[in-house]
Tab-separated table of C-alpha atoms in Angstrom:
chain	number	residue	atom	x	y	z
A	1	MET	CA	13.170	-61.348	-168.443
A	2	LYS	CA	12.430	-62.153	-164.901
A	3	SER	CA	12.031	-59.605	-162.022
A	4	TYR	CA	13.821	-60.294	-158.712
A	5	ARG	CA	12.747	-59.068	-155.281
A	6	CYS	CA	14.904	-58.143	-152.279
A	7	VAL	CA	13.930	-60.281	-149.393
A	8	ILE	CA	14.939	-57.714	-146.909
A	9	CYS	CA	13.093	-54.557	-148.157
A	10	ASP	CA	10.866	-55.865	-150.990
A	11	TYR	CA	12.517	-53.741	-153.675
A	12	ILE	CA	11.721	-55.226	-157.027
A	13	TYR	CA	14.568	-55.211	-159.717
A	14	ASP	CA	12.907	-55.048	-163.108
A	15	PRO	CA	15.248	-55.808	-165.952
A	16	VAL	CA	13.030	-53.640	-168.325
A	17	ILE	CA	13.858	-50.623	-166.137
A	18	GLY	CA	17.226	-51.554	-164.878
A	19	ASP	CA	18.886	-49.531	-162.112
A	20	ARG	CA	20.136	-46.438	-163.998
A	21	ASP	CA	21.234	-44.507	-160.916
A	22	ASN	CA	23.621	-47.366	-159.970
A	23	GLY	CA	24.927	-48.128	-163.361
A	24	VAL	CA	22.660	-50.894	-164.412
A	25	ALA	CA	21.200	-50.042	-168.051
A	26	ALA	CA	17.604	-50.942	-169.000
A	27	GLY	CA	17.214	-54.401	-170.365
A	28	THR	CA	20.037	-55.914	-168.183
A	29	PRO	CA	19.041	-59.367	-166.901
A	30	PHE	CA	19.606	-59.832	-163.062
A	31	ALA	CA	22.320	-62.542	-163.809
A	32	ASP	CA	24.290	-60.016	-165.803
A	33	ILE	CA	24.396	-57.389	-162.957
A	34	PRO	CA	27.832	-57.123	-161.587
A	35	ASP	CA	28.351	-58.979	-158.124
A	36	SER	CA	29.340	-55.637	-156.584
A	37	TRP	CA	25.857	-54.247	-157.221
A	38	VAL	CA	23.589	-54.082	-154.078
A	39	CYS	CA	19.999	-53.076	-153.408
A	40	PRO	CA	19.502	-49.464	-154.111
A	41	ILE	CA	17.020	-49.211	-151.081
A	42	CYS	CA	18.740	-51.217	-148.281
A	43	GLY	CA	22.175	-52.085	-149.450
A	44	ALA	CA	21.520	-55.935	-149.544
A	45	ASP	CA	23.834	-57.869	-151.784
A	46	LYS	CA	22.535	-59.914	-154.791
A	47	SER	CA	22.286	-63.203	-152.793
A	48	ASN	CA	19.228	-61.583	-150.897
A	49	PHE	CA	17.240	-61.443	-154.005
A	50	GLU	CA	14.669	-64.052	-155.306
A	51	GLU	CA	12.868	-64.584	-158.548
A	52	VAL	CA	9.288	-63.269	-158.533
C-alpha cells in the first residue's frame, strides 16, 4: 500500500498505521478513506494529498 503526503503541512498518511483518532483503521488504503476525512494536522481535504 502506498503512503500519501499532505502538500500543505507534510503530514504523511501511512495505510499501515491508518488514522485511528479519526476513524480510519490500520490497513485502510488511501483510496478507501471517506471523502469527508481531512488531514488531522491542518484540516486539508483529500485533494491536497499526493502519493509518496
